[in-house]
C-alpha cells in the first residue's frame, strides 16, 4: 500500500496526564498566547498513535517542515473528522501518514493541552498490531526508540507521554 493524499491539514499531537484523567498543560513553545488558557476556544480532538513493537520500541516521527513546530519529534496521529471515532480517525491518519493498516488499537489515555495556537484534546491509543511497511507520506523522518529517547528536539507535549511509558 502506498501513500494517500490528504484532504485537509495535519494535526498537532502529544501531551501528558494520568490514566483515566484529563488535565490541561499550557505548552510554551516560545510563543506565549496572550490571555492564557481561554476556556471559550473550541477544542480540537486529535487521535494519537503509540506504535509499540513486541521488543518494546515505540515509533516517533517528525512533524512536516511546513507545519507548526516542523521538525519536532512526536507520536503520529491527527484530527478527528466529523462522525469519526478515535480509533477510526487514528486508522485513517496512520494510513495517510505512514501507509500502514492498523489491526489492534487500544485506547490508553486522554489529555487536554493548551497550545499557543489551539486547545487540543489528545486521545492516546497504543497500536500493537499493524501491517504494511512504514512510508513517510508527508516527508517526515521516523525513528524506533526506547527510553531515554535519542532524537531531538521533542515536542513539549510528547515528553509526559515518554514519562507514562516509563511507568
XYZ file of C-alpha atoms in Angstrom:
167
model
C 0.000 0.000 0.000
C 1.302 3.451 -0.835
C 0.738 6.932 0.495
C -2.664 8.516 0.017
C -3.314 12.210 -0.398
C -4.796 14.176 2.475
C -7.904 16.251 2.114
C -7.017 18.590 4.986
C -4.108 19.839 7.089
C -2.073 17.770 9.509
C -2.664 17.906 13.223
C -0.996 18.783 16.446
C -0.356 15.892 18.789
C 1.150 14.793 22.078
C 0.652 15.812 25.682
C 0.529 14.377 29.184
C -1.611 13.285 32.135
C -2.644 10.426 34.382
C -4.518 7.327 33.283
C -8.244 7.956 33.001
C -7.863 11.662 33.754
C -7.992 14.756 31.624
C -5.640 17.534 32.613
C -4.513 20.755 30.996
C -0.960 21.801 30.272
C -0.174 25.171 28.796
C 2.641 24.485 26.369
C 5.009 27.416 25.885
C 6.876 26.893 22.630
C 8.467 30.367 22.838
C 5.167 31.752 21.564
C 3.068 32.572 24.639
C -0.554 33.187 23.789
C -1.954 36.426 25.223
C -4.660 35.854 27.816
C -3.540 32.345 28.841
C -5.906 29.367 28.744
C -9.110 30.726 27.232
C -11.916 28.298 28.023
C -14.095 29.712 25.225
C -11.815 28.430 22.464
C -13.112 25.366 20.634
C -11.441 22.086 21.492
C -9.785 20.196 18.631
C -9.928 16.411 19.117
C -6.829 14.534 17.962
C -6.129 10.790 17.806
C -2.520 9.881 18.625
C -0.895 6.509 17.999
C 1.787 4.986 20.176
C 3.055 2.221 17.870
C 4.790 -0.364 20.045
C 6.847 -3.283 18.701
C 6.981 -6.608 20.570
C 10.518 -5.679 21.729
C 9.148 -2.521 23.396
C 10.453 0.006 20.883
C 7.999 2.779 20.001
C 7.739 4.984 16.927
C 8.411 8.708 16.858
C 8.064 10.822 13.720
C 8.964 14.404 12.923
C 6.355 16.996 12.152
C 6.483 18.047 8.495
C 8.652 21.140 7.972
C 5.743 23.225 6.661
C 3.555 22.610 9.768
C 3.595 24.232 13.211
C 6.671 23.007 15.127
C 8.107 21.480 11.952
C 10.976 19.079 12.608
C 9.973 18.366 16.215
C 9.595 14.693 17.167
C 6.157 13.398 18.184
C 3.871 10.397 18.091
C 1.907 10.191 14.792
C -1.805 10.964 14.511
C -4.233 13.683 13.579
C -7.553 15.433 13.900
C -10.844 13.599 14.122
C -13.175 14.330 11.228
C -16.914 14.773 11.864
C -18.581 11.455 12.689
C -15.318 9.559 13.282
C -14.472 7.654 16.435
C -10.963 7.975 17.860
C -9.937 4.553 16.544
C -11.382 5.277 13.083
C -9.542 8.599 12.930
C -6.296 7.019 14.064
C -6.547 4.224 11.497
C -7.176 6.812 8.758
C -4.359 9.093 9.915
C -1.820 6.270 10.111
C -2.874 5.078 6.651
C -2.425 8.649 5.294
C 0.798 9.477 7.162
C 2.588 6.113 7.335
C 0.840 3.879 4.740
C 0.037 1.189 7.324
C -3.179 -0.617 8.269
C -4.000 -0.755 11.985
C -5.252 -4.108 13.320
C -5.083 -3.680 17.115
C -5.568 -0.258 18.699
C -6.201 0.139 22.436
C -7.388 3.491 23.864
C -4.902 4.448 26.588
C -5.048 7.999 27.948
C -6.596 11.375 27.240
C -5.101 14.826 27.711
C -6.201 18.405 27.144
C -3.331 20.633 26.019
C -3.406 24.401 25.651
C -1.008 25.155 22.798
C -0.497 28.791 21.772
C -2.372 28.188 18.513
C -5.072 25.696 19.633
C -6.767 23.974 22.558
C -6.291 20.274 21.785
C -7.785 17.141 23.361
C -5.383 14.303 22.674
C -6.692 10.742 22.649
C -3.702 8.417 23.039
C -4.013 4.847 21.789
C -1.451 2.058 21.880
C -1.176 0.456 18.461
C 0.047 -3.093 18.991
C -0.593 -4.724 15.612
C -0.427 -3.287 12.100
C 0.561 -4.322 8.604
C 2.491 -2.620 5.843
C 5.947 -1.148 5.558
C 6.330 2.341 7.011
C 6.370 5.055 4.374
C 6.751 8.682 5.402
C 3.977 10.121 3.240
C 4.398 13.709 4.477
C 8.174 13.863 4.072
C 8.762 13.324 7.776
C 11.521 11.290 9.424
C 10.946 8.360 11.774
C 12.860 6.553 14.484
C 12.138 3.484 16.599
C 13.056 4.496 20.136
C 13.430 3.204 23.670
C 13.811 5.235 26.838
C 15.616 7.543 27.060
C 14.955 8.749 23.516
C 17.929 9.743 21.378
C 16.154 12.141 18.996
C 15.708 15.892 19.436
C 14.006 18.266 19.595
C 10.984 16.507 21.095
C 7.647 18.338 21.016
C 6.982 19.593 24.558
C 3.701 17.703 24.798
C 5.430 14.428 23.929
C 7.687 14.484 26.998
C 4.973 13.490 29.521
C 3.949 10.567 27.275
C 7.516 9.342 27.478
C 7.168 9.533 31.270
C 3.992 7.420 31.088
C 5.867 4.822 29.069
C 8.484 4.672 31.834
C 5.822 3.761 34.439
